[in-house]
XYZ file of C-alpha atoms in Angstrom:
655
model
C 146.953 124.433 99.366
C 144.150 122.392 99.882
C 141.244 123.230 98.622
C 138.572 122.199 101.341
C 140.426 124.288 103.865
C 140.656 126.884 101.505
C 136.831 126.770 100.880
C 136.313 126.743 104.825
C 137.718 129.817 105.270
C 136.233 131.465 102.015
C 132.420 130.166 103.272
C 132.493 131.921 106.780
C 133.521 135.034 105.388
C 131.627 135.190 102.290
C 128.008 134.258 103.563
C 129.152 136.425 106.912
C 129.436 139.362 104.441
C 125.125 139.135 103.741
C 124.502 139.694 107.442
C 126.694 142.370 107.611
C 124.984 146.036 108.544
C 127.511 147.455 106.172
C 126.732 145.224 103.441
C 123.062 145.581 103.560
C 123.410 149.430 103.592
C 125.397 149.569 100.691
C 122.907 147.723 98.599
C 119.998 149.802 100.265
C 122.165 152.838 99.102
C 122.869 151.721 95.567
C 118.909 150.716 95.203
C 117.963 154.198 96.159
C 120.843 155.945 94.127
C 119.497 153.754 90.910
C 116.280 155.271 91.324
C 117.875 158.544 91.629
C 119.979 158.570 88.625
C 116.635 156.831 86.556
C 114.004 159.607 87.846
C 116.119 162.367 86.862
C 116.349 163.786 90.585
C 120.284 162.510 90.929
C 122.589 163.384 88.213
C 126.498 162.707 87.911
C 127.952 165.232 85.572
C 130.903 166.871 84.889
C 131.753 169.389 81.913
C 129.277 169.173 79.244
C 128.139 165.760 79.337
C 125.006 166.363 77.811
C 127.132 166.616 74.123
C 126.465 169.672 72.084
C 123.105 170.404 74.293
C 120.886 167.187 73.038
C 119.712 165.051 75.658
C 121.913 161.955 75.765
C 120.718 158.381 76.720
C 121.096 157.500 80.345
C 120.915 154.280 79.436
C 123.745 154.079 77.070
C 127.172 152.422 77.748
C 129.239 155.510 78.251
C 126.876 157.292 80.300
C 126.799 153.914 83.010
C 130.614 153.592 82.669
C 130.730 157.573 83.585
C 127.995 156.819 86.600
C 130.449 153.869 87.886
C 133.625 155.635 87.795
C 131.951 157.736 90.324
C 130.309 155.109 92.237
C 133.150 152.743 92.801
C 134.869 155.899 95.039
C 132.037 157.642 96.518
C 130.554 154.555 97.785
C 132.701 151.290 97.506
C 135.764 152.570 98.568
C 134.729 153.141 102.317
C 132.713 149.939 102.317
C 135.453 147.828 100.558
C 138.191 149.510 103.473
C 135.622 148.255 106.135
C 135.421 144.884 104.955
C 138.692 143.958 103.536
C 140.887 145.864 106.461
C 138.841 144.721 108.954
C 138.755 141.275 108.430
C 141.807 139.934 109.932
C 142.122 142.517 112.672
C 138.712 141.233 113.968
C 139.633 137.689 114.151
C 142.301 139.137 116.286
C 139.912 141.058 118.264
C 137.678 138.308 119.167
C 141.031 135.978 119.376
C 139.546 133.238 116.914
C 142.774 133.646 115.520
C 144.735 131.629 117.611
C 142.148 128.878 116.836
C 142.289 128.710 113.553
C 146.296 129.044 113.377
C 146.318 125.921 115.592
C 144.470 123.786 112.951
C 146.041 122.401 110.058
C 144.979 125.645 107.768
C 147.749 127.396 106.491
C 148.441 131.347 106.118
C 147.854 130.840 102.270
C 144.953 129.557 102.865
C 143.228 131.663 105.432
C 144.605 134.717 103.528
C 143.352 134.257 99.951
C 140.549 132.659 101.685
C 139.096 135.692 103.541
C 140.260 138.039 99.988
C 138.404 135.769 97.972
C 134.993 136.010 100.079
C 135.357 139.773 100.527
C 136.234 140.326 96.512
C 133.302 137.937 95.247
C 131.140 139.301 98.152
C 131.438 142.899 96.478
C 131.068 141.561 92.910
C 127.882 140.401 93.769
C 126.979 143.887 94.693
C 128.248 145.415 91.470
C 126.037 142.644 89.877
C 123.099 144.166 92.224
C 123.737 147.823 91.325
C 123.396 146.643 87.443
C 120.392 145.151 88.072
C 118.792 147.823 90.060
C 119.834 150.517 87.303
C 118.855 148.207 84.673
C 115.287 147.430 86.754
C 114.832 150.913 87.507
C 115.693 152.701 83.754
C 113.941 149.990 81.819
C 110.653 148.516 84.289
C 110.041 151.428 86.403
C 107.619 153.852 84.384
C 108.980 157.571 84.606
C 107.014 159.797 82.033
C 109.612 162.568 83.054
C 112.731 160.502 81.518
C 111.226 159.174 78.252
C 113.983 161.448 76.286
C 116.816 160.133 77.908
C 115.940 156.674 78.287
C 117.306 153.923 75.042
C 116.808 150.585 74.048
C 117.565 147.589 76.653
C 121.109 146.382 76.157
C 122.702 143.519 79.135
C 125.792 144.701 77.520
C 125.421 148.398 78.282
C 125.161 147.961 82.240
C 127.613 144.437 82.256
C 130.687 145.979 80.941
C 131.288 149.018 83.224
C 130.709 146.456 85.778
C 133.842 144.403 84.542
C 135.979 146.986 82.830
C 135.705 149.812 86.286
C 134.229 147.712 88.970
C 136.135 144.470 89.171
C 139.772 146.060 88.698
C 138.823 148.248 91.188
C 137.664 145.833 93.915
C 140.601 143.491 93.444
C 142.790 146.880 93.940
C 141.299 147.767 97.216
C 140.390 144.780 98.634
C 144.045 143.624 98.141
C 145.950 146.981 99.131
C 143.118 147.449 102.308
C 143.601 143.683 103.828
C 147.457 144.719 103.779
C 147.151 148.177 105.710
C 144.841 146.459 108.129
C 147.344 143.563 109.024
C 150.100 145.471 108.619
C 149.396 148.328 111.210
C 146.615 146.332 113.189
C 144.804 149.787 113.648
C 141.461 150.531 112.277
C 141.840 154.087 111.676
C 144.717 153.531 109.562
C 142.385 151.300 107.246
C 140.674 154.520 105.830
C 143.642 156.196 104.582
C 143.306 154.679 101.723
C 139.562 155.766 100.945
C 140.397 159.336 102.461
C 142.966 159.966 100.161
C 141.043 158.627 97.057
C 138.525 161.192 97.445
C 141.093 164.092 98.398
C 143.079 163.080 95.362
C 140.218 162.271 92.842
C 137.558 164.315 93.938
C 138.997 167.456 94.290
C 142.424 167.111 92.054
C 142.179 164.346 89.022
C 138.867 165.006 88.088
C 137.917 168.612 88.476
C 142.014 169.663 87.303
C 142.801 170.312 83.878
C 144.046 173.552 82.260
C 144.774 174.437 78.787
C 148.309 174.747 79.531
C 148.837 171.321 80.830
C 150.741 168.740 78.484
C 149.599 165.747 76.908
C 152.088 163.553 78.354
C 151.649 164.798 81.945
C 147.784 164.150 81.482
C 148.456 160.727 80.192
C 150.485 160.049 83.847
C 147.118 161.228 85.313
C 145.044 159.436 83.242
C 147.146 156.359 84.593
C 147.173 157.212 87.685
C 143.546 157.662 88.609
C 142.091 154.808 89.784
C 138.095 155.187 89.224
C 139.095 155.461 85.173
C 136.915 158.607 85.073
C 139.946 161.134 84.014
C 140.788 158.685 81.137
C 137.073 158.843 80.002
C 136.611 162.087 80.586
C 140.131 163.446 78.763
C 139.390 160.538 75.931
C 136.136 160.571 74.932
C 133.834 163.057 76.893
C 135.733 166.120 75.888
C 135.615 165.068 72.158
C 132.150 166.090 71.046
C 131.690 163.025 68.588
C 128.094 163.427 68.307
C 124.942 162.125 70.471
C 124.427 158.964 68.268
C 127.930 157.895 68.822
C 127.543 157.945 72.705
C 124.179 156.553 72.472
C 124.836 153.658 70.206
C 128.424 152.969 70.325
C 130.293 150.815 73.062
C 133.142 152.536 75.196
C 136.579 151.641 73.060
C 139.485 150.973 75.452
C 142.782 152.060 74.337
C 146.173 151.166 75.708
C 146.375 153.747 78.265
C 142.912 152.432 79.918
C 144.628 148.743 79.920
C 147.978 149.970 81.844
C 145.695 151.676 84.595
C 143.655 148.924 84.721
C 146.795 146.636 84.925
C 148.895 148.125 87.562
C 145.426 148.125 89.796
C 144.960 144.100 89.603
C 148.766 143.853 89.855
C 149.046 145.750 93.593
C 145.607 144.594 94.477
C 146.803 140.992 94.005
C 150.400 141.771 95.401
C 149.064 143.145 98.638
C 147.518 139.828 99.251
C 150.623 137.807 98.861
C 152.546 140.624 101.273
C 149.289 139.897 103.286
C 149.817 136.321 103.567
C 153.722 136.316 104.082
C 152.948 139.266 107.176
C 150.382 136.412 108.682
C 153.041 133.831 108.368
C 155.650 135.791 110.154
C 153.292 137.001 112.790
C 152.315 133.016 113.546
C 156.178 132.178 113.164
C 157.042 135.135 115.900
C 159.284 136.429 113.389
C 157.705 139.660 112.540
C 156.223 142.055 114.696
C 154.617 145.500 114.275
C 155.361 148.709 116.039
C 152.758 147.819 118.967
C 154.296 144.276 119.632
C 158.094 145.688 119.800
C 156.789 148.529 122.086
C 155.253 145.951 124.340
C 158.457 143.780 124.032
C 160.450 146.651 124.821
C 158.742 147.819 128.153
C 158.474 143.856 129.185
C 159.721 143.574 132.614
C 160.382 140.655 134.912
C 157.923 139.820 137.189
C 159.032 140.250 140.888
C 159.438 137.218 143.161
C 156.705 136.535 145.889
C 158.928 138.744 149.027
C 159.728 141.135 146.577
C 155.542 141.284 145.804
C 155.043 140.757 149.457
C 157.445 143.303 150.996
C 155.902 146.318 149.593
C 153.192 148.087 151.344
C 150.244 149.363 150.232
C 151.016 152.745 152.154
C 153.693 153.495 149.307
C 151.488 153.443 146.440
C 149.735 156.509 147.326
C 146.362 155.378 146.100
C 143.644 157.229 147.437
C 139.817 156.960 146.668
C 137.372 160.420 146.645
C 134.566 161.585 144.030
C 135.583 163.131 141.203
C 133.574 166.163 139.810
C 132.330 166.209 136.235
C 135.567 168.414 135.040
C 137.958 166.143 136.431
C 136.371 163.241 135.123
C 135.948 164.875 131.519
C 140.242 166.299 131.690
C 140.978 162.678 132.999
C 139.450 160.875 129.828
C 140.601 163.150 127.389
C 144.351 163.188 128.699
C 144.138 159.401 127.990
C 142.832 159.866 124.424
C 145.212 162.650 123.829
C 147.943 160.294 124.878
C 146.568 158.093 122.740
C 146.187 160.134 119.549
C 149.769 161.207 119.581
C 150.561 157.517 118.832
C 148.293 157.283 115.917
C 150.122 156.937 112.700
C 147.157 158.181 110.841
C 147.308 161.964 112.208
C 150.876 162.137 110.369
C 149.337 160.508 106.996
C 145.686 162.222 107.318
C 146.789 165.999 108.315
C 149.891 165.961 105.414
C 147.187 164.792 102.630
C 144.868 167.305 103.761
C 147.468 170.455 103.314
C 148.810 169.377 100.337
C 145.378 168.926 98.835
C 144.586 172.311 100.330
C 147.432 173.763 99.153
C 146.940 172.460 95.534
C 142.993 173.843 95.385
C 144.428 177.411 96.042
C 147.103 177.743 93.556
C 145.919 175.972 90.784
C 142.502 177.580 91.161
C 141.643 179.010 87.628
C 138.752 181.794 86.957
C 137.510 182.463 83.480
C 139.781 181.547 80.291
C 142.349 179.994 82.546
C 143.394 183.332 84.078
C 144.398 182.693 87.742
C 142.832 183.807 90.434
C 143.564 186.703 93.000
C 143.619 185.063 96.515
C 142.353 186.733 99.872
C 142.113 185.452 103.361
C 138.207 185.524 102.860
C 137.857 183.842 99.107
C 140.909 181.196 100.871
C 138.664 180.110 103.790
C 135.506 179.953 101.798
C 136.771 178.173 98.860
C 138.467 175.379 101.714
C 135.045 175.208 103.950
C 133.462 172.691 102.031
C 136.667 170.091 101.807
C 137.273 170.650 105.569
C 133.615 170.177 106.355
C 133.506 167.073 104.396
C 137.087 165.388 105.829
C 137.006 166.374 109.292
C 133.693 164.914 109.591
C 135.004 162.030 107.988
C 137.904 161.885 110.245
C 136.131 162.197 113.586
C 133.457 159.496 112.387
C 136.252 157.031 112.044
C 138.358 158.572 115.354
C 135.416 158.601 117.626
C 133.832 155.508 116.485
C 137.065 153.413 117.196
C 137.716 155.085 120.125
C 134.739 154.284 121.794
C 135.614 150.372 120.262
C 138.551 150.290 121.725
C 137.552 149.514 125.669
C 135.549 146.571 124.050
C 137.977 145.012 122.082
C 141.178 145.496 124.641
C 138.705 144.124 127.531
C 139.225 147.741 129.503
C 135.643 148.137 129.333
C 135.082 145.620 132.011
C 137.079 147.190 134.753
C 136.473 150.883 133.321
C 132.616 150.760 133.206
C 132.773 149.421 136.594
C 134.026 152.769 138.489
C 132.062 155.487 139.389
C 133.046 157.558 136.029
C 129.779 159.083 134.650
C 128.792 158.207 131.517
C 128.449 161.887 130.276
C 132.106 162.475 131.604
C 133.076 159.359 129.700
C 131.329 160.623 126.204
C 132.511 164.098 126.947
C 136.127 163.275 127.300
C 136.145 161.485 124.188
C 134.467 164.112 121.653
C 137.157 166.747 123.786
C 139.850 164.381 122.711
C 139.338 163.593 119.507
C 138.173 167.222 118.604
C 142.273 167.744 118.378
C 141.969 165.674 114.778
C 139.636 168.905 113.926
C 142.152 171.118 115.064
C 145.032 170.025 113.482
C 143.061 169.713 109.934
C 142.356 173.247 110.374
C 145.652 174.132 110.986
C 146.833 172.516 108.177
C 144.606 173.981 105.639
C 145.368 177.298 107.413
C 148.986 176.376 106.790
C 148.077 175.988 103.298
C 146.143 179.097 102.528
C 148.856 181.037 104.120
C 151.575 179.812 101.675
C 149.369 180.296 98.570
C 148.725 183.693 100.142
C 152.463 184.378 100.263
C 152.994 183.026 97.208
C 150.963 185.247 95.374
C 152.638 188.145 97.393
C 149.625 190.398 96.282
C 146.921 190.705 99.204
C 148.487 190.656 103.235
C 147.298 187.864 105.306
C 144.453 188.388 107.901
C 143.530 185.543 110.492
C 139.947 187.122 111.096
C 138.030 185.934 107.915
C 139.581 182.064 109.140
C 138.113 183.024 112.401
C 134.587 183.949 111.168
C 134.457 181.210 109.002
C 136.035 178.074 110.400
C 135.729 179.128 114.070
C 132.272 180.629 114.698
C 130.248 178.633 111.590
C 131.866 175.380 111.318
C 132.608 174.464 114.896
C 128.543 174.002 115.728
C 128.819 171.587 112.603
C 131.656 169.478 114.239
C 130.480 169.146 117.743
C 126.920 168.240 116.266
C 128.665 165.505 114.177
C 130.569 164.164 117.035
C 127.435 163.854 119.178
C 125.632 162.264 116.054
C 128.516 159.799 115.910
C 128.181 159.032 120.011
C 124.370 158.385 119.008
C 124.992 155.838 115.889
C 127.358 153.982 118.268
C 125.604 153.793 121.398
C 121.850 153.348 119.450
C 123.643 150.063 117.638
C 126.817 148.990 119.712
C 129.234 148.326 117.399
C 131.792 150.055 114.837
C 129.518 148.766 111.662
C 126.165 149.633 112.686
C 128.275 153.481 113.785
C 129.295 153.413 110.195
C 126.227 152.905 108.533
C 124.050 155.137 110.220
C 126.874 157.686 109.528
C 127.977 157.585 106.068
C 124.073 156.892 105.546
C 123.078 160.727 106.867
C 126.517 162.326 104.760
C 125.672 160.466 101.982
C 121.410 161.613 101.936
C 123.181 165.116 103.239
C 125.192 164.835 99.894
C 122.442 164.124 97.413
C 120.107 167.003 99.092
C 122.846 169.376 98.681
C 123.770 168.092 95.016
C 120.181 168.371 93.988
C 119.257 171.687 95.631
C 116.446 169.857 98.198
C 118.427 171.301 101.318
C 116.919 174.386 102.534
C 118.849 177.014 104.598
C 117.463 175.546 107.930
C 118.847 171.835 107.263
C 122.117 172.730 105.925
C 124.017 171.735 108.875
C 127.515 170.978 107.170
C 126.806 174.429 105.674
C 127.598 172.925 101.734
C 128.170 175.713 99.137
C 126.068 178.445 100.848
C 128.834 180.776 102.595
C 129.600 184.050 100.432
C 132.667 185.877 101.540
C 132.673 189.702 100.777
C 135.580 191.808 102.119
C 133.077 194.859 102.610
C 131.312 192.994 105.352
C 130.819 189.613 107.316
C 127.881 187.772 105.506
C 125.560 190.646 105.729
C 123.395 189.224 103.368
C 122.633 185.886 105.025
C 123.712 186.496 108.759
C 120.647 185.833 110.017
C 119.630 182.716 108.290
C 123.730 181.511 109.422
C 123.029 182.620 112.929
C 119.709 180.186 113.539
C 120.854 177.478 111.090
C 124.212 177.413 114.067
C 121.702 177.503 116.793
C 119.787 174.834 115.770
C 122.642 172.630 114.256
C 124.142 173.012 118.180
C 120.865 172.531 119.268
C 120.831 169.164 117.464
C 124.191 168.799 119.196
C 122.665 168.675 122.680
C 119.981 166.347 121.759
C 122.067 163.723 120.197
C 124.639 163.959 123.094
C 121.828 163.303 125.461
C 120.290 160.685 124.050
C 124.085 158.667 123.391
C 124.223 159.363 127.052
C 120.661 156.862 127.813
C 121.565 154.831 124.932
C 125.168 153.882 125.732
C 125.289 150.424 127.553
C 127.997 149.950 130.660
C 126.719 146.255 130.930
C 126.556 143.883 128.189
C 124.004 140.765 128.583
C 125.389 137.457 129.920
C 125.521 135.371 127.326
C 125.786 132.472 128.859
C 122.795 132.899 131.046
C 120.695 133.809 127.933
C 121.327 130.474 126.342
C 120.473 129.351 129.538
C 117.139 130.841 129.737
C 116.499 130.134 125.771
C 117.723 126.424 126.397
C 114.626 125.969 128.685
C 112.219 126.962 126.106
C 113.955 125.054 123.295
C 114.511 128.516 121.467
C 118.645 128.787 121.615
C 119.826 129.616 118.420
C 123.153 128.912 119.384
C 122.897 125.324 119.991
C 121.578 125.040 115.986
C 124.133 127.526 113.948
C 127.131 129.548 114.473
C 129.983 128.837 116.250
C 127.927 127.430 119.518
C 126.779 125.022 117.218
C 129.780 123.895 115.701
C 130.722 122.766 119.359
C 127.385 121.332 120.063
C 127.332 119.210 117.133
C 130.927 118.239 117.825
C 130.147 117.164 121.364
C 127.019 115.297 120.348
C 128.210 113.521 117.225
C 131.427 112.101 119.443
C 129.360 109.538 120.851
C 127.449 106.885 119.041
C 123.564 106.000 118.601
C 121.020 107.143 121.196
C 123.693 107.204 124.224
C 124.721 110.490 122.639
C 121.296 111.789 122.180
C 120.278 110.950 125.909
C 123.582 112.815 127.513
C 123.001 115.725 125.443
C 119.648 116.511 126.523
C 120.826 115.603 130.279
C 123.178 118.555 129.550
C 120.531 120.522 127.967
C 118.324 119.985 130.497
C 121.162 120.987 133.410
C 121.587 124.348 131.329
C 118.283 124.927 131.954
C 118.138 124.251 135.950
C 118.849 127.190 138.363
C 121.959 127.631 139.689
C 120.625 127.513 143.426
C 119.163 124.102 143.125
C 122.353 122.477 141.420
C 124.243 123.415 144.299
C 122.122 122.179 147.057
C 121.609 118.738 145.006
C 125.487 118.783 144.735
C 126.059 119.770 148.146
C 123.976 116.751 149.980
C 125.580 114.101 147.629
C 122.952 113.932 144.892
C 123.703 113.792 141.294
C 121.072 114.443 138.897
C 119.307 111.912 136.955
C 116.404 111.985 134.138
C 112.833 110.766 135.616
C 110.512 109.504 132.940
C 112.672 108.209 130.213
C 112.813 110.499 126.816
C 111.041 113.826 127.316
C 111.474 117.253 126.484
C 113.696 120.114 127.861
C 110.467 120.592 130.250
C 110.789 117.254 132.249
C 111.520 117.176 135.745
C 114.736 115.834 137.767
C 115.298 113.258 140.471
C 118.349 113.030 142.489
C 119.722 109.663 143.870
C 122.729 109.198 146.620
C 126.024 108.861 145.161
């Protein structure tokens, strides 16, 4: 393995990470979160984190460790999945992998360079997070937080980042990279963060009944990738006094180190598997399901006689203007056929089904007594979970569906057809709405199984239709329209993820802090109260007005997305020509264009290479019509006036 080639692969990905919109957005989100935590407007708690009613310091190592266990799952998991899982996939989409693999760079240098770049870039983010927490906790004055601020100790911020954050980043970077390389499907990259949020947020962090044995509790502590269950069950549930939590370091035991060890081991092992997969794909000995299907369907090309012998009339082609309904249905059918081949649906839906079934069956009330399940209570209990995960899945599927035409090059043909932009976007939303329907059907099946297990209350579809059908459908329609708007306004998947995740994080923050009013609660977080005596009689008018407003937002974002969606991209070559005339072309000084430009210039010695480079730049700035007329008349261009700038005149001499 060459250190020079490894560092070359590392440098490109590492420095590109700091210019990525997702990276910048994560930095901003963490800074705002640090401000919210320090000002008391935002708190992360589970159970009795105040320890006996006395206020504990938010600057202690225990408090910072608890915050880090939440942040790595809520923030880092999705951003690492995008950065690491799409790193190799992005190289294939832009056809850079063909050039890279034609160089002496080996698969090991390529994969490990990408892995180290993504890993260290998020380590830098973790250091930024620690610095922001320390800055807002100890530098920014806040009179309301004096009682919960202790003396400054950099170890209180550094140790959680090392013990909780770094192993988590290793695990997520390696596994996400392997999933992206093995499946070569952008949607499959998000299986890991969604599964982590499902298992941790709705099971490992909250479910701990009194009858659970100590052995199984320890097994669950080892399986928790965030480390929160270990911290909560080992230290926070045991009242050791405020003085201990405020002044002492977190004592790590063997159970914790076992948890960290398997995270690092699986992460590094996944990188090795990724390296092996890349090497096999280069040699042609390995393939994915997509390539195997293409090879199976490959047929021999017809001969010239066979091709010319067929008449166009036998193809049955016809041309006519299609209506809006026909255009939407055509796009939707195409997307439905693609969705059936998406492996993500066969993973997401069972995961959500199992999680919903576990939440309903294992729900307990006071004194750990099981709750009596009714259709209405079950529908409301699962509503928050369905709202969050359906919105996440719609964001992934709609964004990648819009990106598919551009990444495959089919957009140049598709957008040249008379297909309307509104019909195209409407068909995308209609087809990907199947994802929401399947998730809700899976949750409905889970609730039916749970009620049948108790065998106490009869099952009825009416509460589910009222809660999920009438109340949550406007949420999914408005969110789908906003995803279209986010992609149309940014023009790429990364900008769309930034806007959508930012809205979800802000909405969750307002819901947790109680700052979301009835009019602005578009996802209906924790506001539905079911009663078998009537259908939302106390909040009916507020819910109706909220749903009307949410549908209005959906229409607004869809219209704006239709206006902003770009069917034609800017011609990069003509843009470079225009900028070259002004001497402002950045591609001639940096990036891939700069590398090619410098390579062409530095291939010739002395002043001759500078003169030839200047001549090429002058020709790039010439209008195509003038160049055609000059070459047709038998002239070749030459400079007049010796050395000059890009605006010097050109003369033509006879060949």
